[in-house]
Each structure stands twice: as C-alpha cells, then as structure tokens.
PDB file of C-alpha atoms in Angstrom:
ATOM      1  CA  MET A   1      47.678 -32.516  37.939  1.00  0.00           C
ATOM      2  CA  LYS A   2      44.926 -30.741  39.687  1.00  0.00           C
ATOM      3  CA  VAL A   3      41.380 -32.076  39.131  1.00  0.00           C
ATOM      4  CA  GLU A   4      38.336 -29.786  40.067  1.00  0.00           C
ATOM      5  CA  THR A   5      35.618 -31.204  42.387  1.00  0.00           C
ATOM      6  CA  GLY A   6      33.039 -30.217  39.753  1.00  0.00           C
ATOM      7  CA  GLU A   7      34.770 -32.598  37.053  1.00  0.00           C
ATOM      8  CA  CYS A   8      34.932 -35.488  39.613  1.00  0.00           C
ATOM      9  CA  ASP A   9      31.119 -35.027  40.435  1.00  0.00           C
ATOM     10  CA  HIS A  10      30.149 -34.572  36.871  1.00  0.00           C
ATOM     11  CA  THR A  11      32.291 -37.948  35.815  1.00  0.00           C
ATOM     12  CA  ARG A  12      30.835 -39.748  38.691  1.00  0.00           C
ATOM     13  CA  ASP A  13      27.048 -38.731  37.450  1.00  0.00           C
ATOM     14  CA  MET A  14      27.987 -39.763  34.085  1.00  0.00           C
ATOM     15  CA  LEU A  15      29.174 -43.171  35.304  1.00  0.00           C
ATOM     16  CA  LYS A  16      26.268 -43.854  37.432  1.00  0.00           C
ATOM     17  CA  LYS A  17      23.824 -43.039  34.612  1.00  0.00           C
ATOM     18  CA  GLU A  18      25.980 -45.508  32.132  1.00  0.00           C
ATOM     19  CA  LEU A  19      25.759 -48.130  35.147  1.00  0.00           C
ATOM     20  CA  GLY A  20      22.440 -47.855  35.289  1.00  0.00           C
ATOM     21  CA  LEU A  21      21.680 -48.094  31.471  1.00  0.00           C
ATOM     22  CA  LEU A  22      24.120 -51.321  31.724  1.00  0.00           C
ATOM     23  CA  LYS A  23      22.325 -52.984  34.401  1.00  0.00           C
ATOM     24  CA  ALA A  24      18.855 -52.703  32.644  1.00  0.00           C
ATOM     25  CA  GLU A  25      20.428 -53.674  29.350  1.00  0.00           C
ATOM     26  CA  TYR A  26      21.882 -56.751  31.256  1.00  0.00           C
ATOM     27  CA  HIS A  27      18.331 -57.335  32.954  1.00  0.00           C
ATOM     28  CA  ALA A  28      16.733 -57.125  29.516  1.00  0.00           C
ATOM     29  CA  LEU A  29      19.085 -59.548  27.810  1.00  0.00           C
ATOM     30  CA  ASN A  30      18.599 -62.168  30.763  1.00  0.00           C
ATOM     31  CA  GLU A  31      15.039 -61.864  30.608  1.00  0.00           C
ATOM     32  CA  PHE A  32      15.029 -62.486  26.766  1.00  0.00           C
ATOM     33  CA  ILE A  33      17.193 -65.404  27.013  1.00  0.00           C
ATOM     34  CA  ASN A  34      15.258 -66.902  30.064  1.00  0.00           C
ATOM     35  CA  ASN A  35      12.246 -66.703  27.791  1.00  0.00           C
ATOM     36  CA  ILE A  36      13.740 -68.924  25.096  1.00  0.00           C
ATOM     37  CA  ALA A  37      11.579 -72.137  25.129  1.00  0.00           C
ATOM     38  CA  ASP A  38      13.946 -74.639  23.900  1.00  0.00           C
ATOM     39  CA  SER A  39      16.735 -75.366  26.525  1.00  0.00           C
ATOM     40  CA  GLU A  40      19.541 -75.960  23.950  1.00  0.00           C
ATOM     41  CA  THR A  41      18.928 -72.836  22.355  1.00  0.00           C
ATOM     42  CA  ARG A  42      18.528 -70.939  25.761  1.00  0.00           C
ATOM     43  CA  ARG A  43      21.841 -72.207  26.637  1.00  0.00           C
ATOM     44  CA  ILE A  44      23.565 -71.242  23.336  1.00  0.00           C
ATOM     45  CA  PHE A  45      22.368 -67.746  23.634  1.00  0.00           C
ATOM     46  CA  ARG A  46      23.553 -67.814  27.660  1.00  0.00           C
ATOM     47  CA  TYR A  47      27.002 -69.039  26.599  1.00  0.00           C
ATOM     48  CA  ARG A  48      27.217 -66.358  23.692  1.00  0.00           C
ATOM     49  CA  TYR A  49      25.883 -63.402  25.196  1.00  0.00           C
ATOM     50  CA  ILE A  50      26.318 -63.876  28.978  1.00  0.00           C
ATOM     51  CA  GLU A  51      29.566 -65.818  28.929  1.00  0.00           C
ATOM     52  CA  GLY A  52      30.878 -64.267  25.980  1.00  0.00           C
ATOM     53  CA  TRP A  53      31.896 -67.720  24.266  1.00  0.00           C
ATOM     54  CA  THR A  54      32.786 -68.445  20.861  1.00  0.00           C
ATOM     55  CA  PHE A  55      30.600 -70.786  18.993  1.00  0.00           C
ATOM     56  CA  GLN A  56      33.557 -73.350  18.860  1.00  0.00           C
ATOM     57  CA  LYS A  57      33.658 -73.490  22.645  1.00  0.00           C
ATOM     58  CA  ILE A  58      29.623 -73.691  22.731  1.00  0.00           C
ATOM     59  CA  ALA A  59      29.695 -76.593  20.395  1.00  0.00           C
ATOM     60  CA  PHE A  60      32.102 -78.573  22.483  1.00  0.00           C
ATOM     61  CA  LYS A  61      29.789 -77.543  25.510  1.00  0.00           C
ATOM     62  CA  VAL A  62      26.686 -78.744  24.199  1.00  0.00           C
ATOM     63  CA  GLY A  63      28.265 -81.934  22.781  1.00  0.00           C
ATOM     64  CA  ASN A  64      29.042 -81.040  19.094  1.00  0.00           C
ATOM     65  CA  GLY A  65      32.393 -80.167  17.747  1.00  0.00           C
ATOM     66  CA  ASP A  66      31.127 -78.612  14.782  1.00  0.00           C
ATOM     67  CA  GLU A  67      30.690 -74.618  15.415  1.00  0.00           C
ATOM     68  CA  GLN A  68      28.115 -74.262  12.616  1.00  0.00           C
ATOM     69  CA  VAL A  69      25.566 -76.325  14.321  1.00  0.00           C
ATOM     70  CA  PRO A  70      25.031 -73.745  17.343  1.00  0.00           C
ATOM     71  CA  ARG A  71      25.718 -70.889  15.088  1.00  0.00           C
ATOM     72  CA  LYS A  72      22.924 -72.192  12.667  1.00  0.00           C
ATOM     73  CA  LYS A  73      20.381 -72.891  15.695  1.00  0.00           C
ATOM     74  CA  HIS A  74      21.425 -69.288  16.933  1.00  0.00           C
ATOM     75  CA  ASN A  75      20.927 -67.592  13.725  1.00  0.00           C
ATOM     76  CA  ASN A  76      17.468 -69.647  12.805  1.00  0.00           C
ATOM     77  CA  PHE A  77      16.036 -68.514  16.294  1.00  0.00           C
ATOM     78  CA  LEU A  78      16.717 -64.995  15.540  1.00  0.00           C
ATOM     79  CA  LYS A  79      14.918 -65.433  12.112  1.00  0.00           C
ATOM     80  CA  LYS A  80      12.136 -66.636  13.578  1.00  0.00           C
ATOM     81  CA  TYR A  81      11.959 -64.059  16.284  1.00  0.00           C
ATOM     82  CA  GLU A  82      12.562 -61.254  13.832  1.00  0.00           C
ATOM     83  CA  LYS A  83       9.784 -62.323  11.503  1.00  0.00           C
ATOM     84  CA  TYR A  84       7.465 -62.749  14.847  1.00  0.00           C
ATOM     85  CA  GLU A  85       8.320 -59.504  15.728  1.00  0.00           C
ATOM     86  CA  ASN A  86       7.698 -57.863  12.390  1.00  0.00           C
ATOM     87  CA  HIS A  87       4.300 -59.578  11.930  1.00  0.00           C
ATOM     88  CA  MET A  88       3.220 -58.321  15.599  1.00  0.00           C
ATOM     89  CA  LEU A  89       3.967 -54.714  14.588  1.00  0.00           C
TER      90      LEU A  89
END
C-alpha cells in the first residue's frame, strides 16, 4: 500500500489541530473543577471527569457505599451552576 506524502501531511496537520483542541478542553475542564469551592464536590468531579470513575467507585472513595450520594451531589451542583450561568446571561 502506497501512501502519498501529501496525505500524511494533511493527516498530521489534522491530528495536531485536534490535539490542540483536546488540550484546550482538558485545561478548561481542569480549571472548572479547580474552581469548585466545596472540596468533596471538587473530588467527585475530578474522579468522574478526569479519572473516568463510575459513581459507585467514587462513592467508595469518598466514604459512602451508596452511589446515589455522589451522583446527587454532582447533579445538584450542575443544576445550581446552570441556574447561575443562565442568570448571568
């Protein structure tokens, strides 16, 4: 199989662009999480979105075996944040 140099250059440029976008999104996500005032909520978001953990695993890590506890804390935070953001618009 022969691959043209132009195709490789185009693919490399596209990958560099995508990597740049992913780095920017990762930075924005970390900044968002770091600005969460409540430390337990901050840890829940970090475990969920940076580490990719399930709510069950998070529940055990934060000292509660019920996955509904971190899930509710997570969802309540997002609802309050969304209301705040909509109010600021």
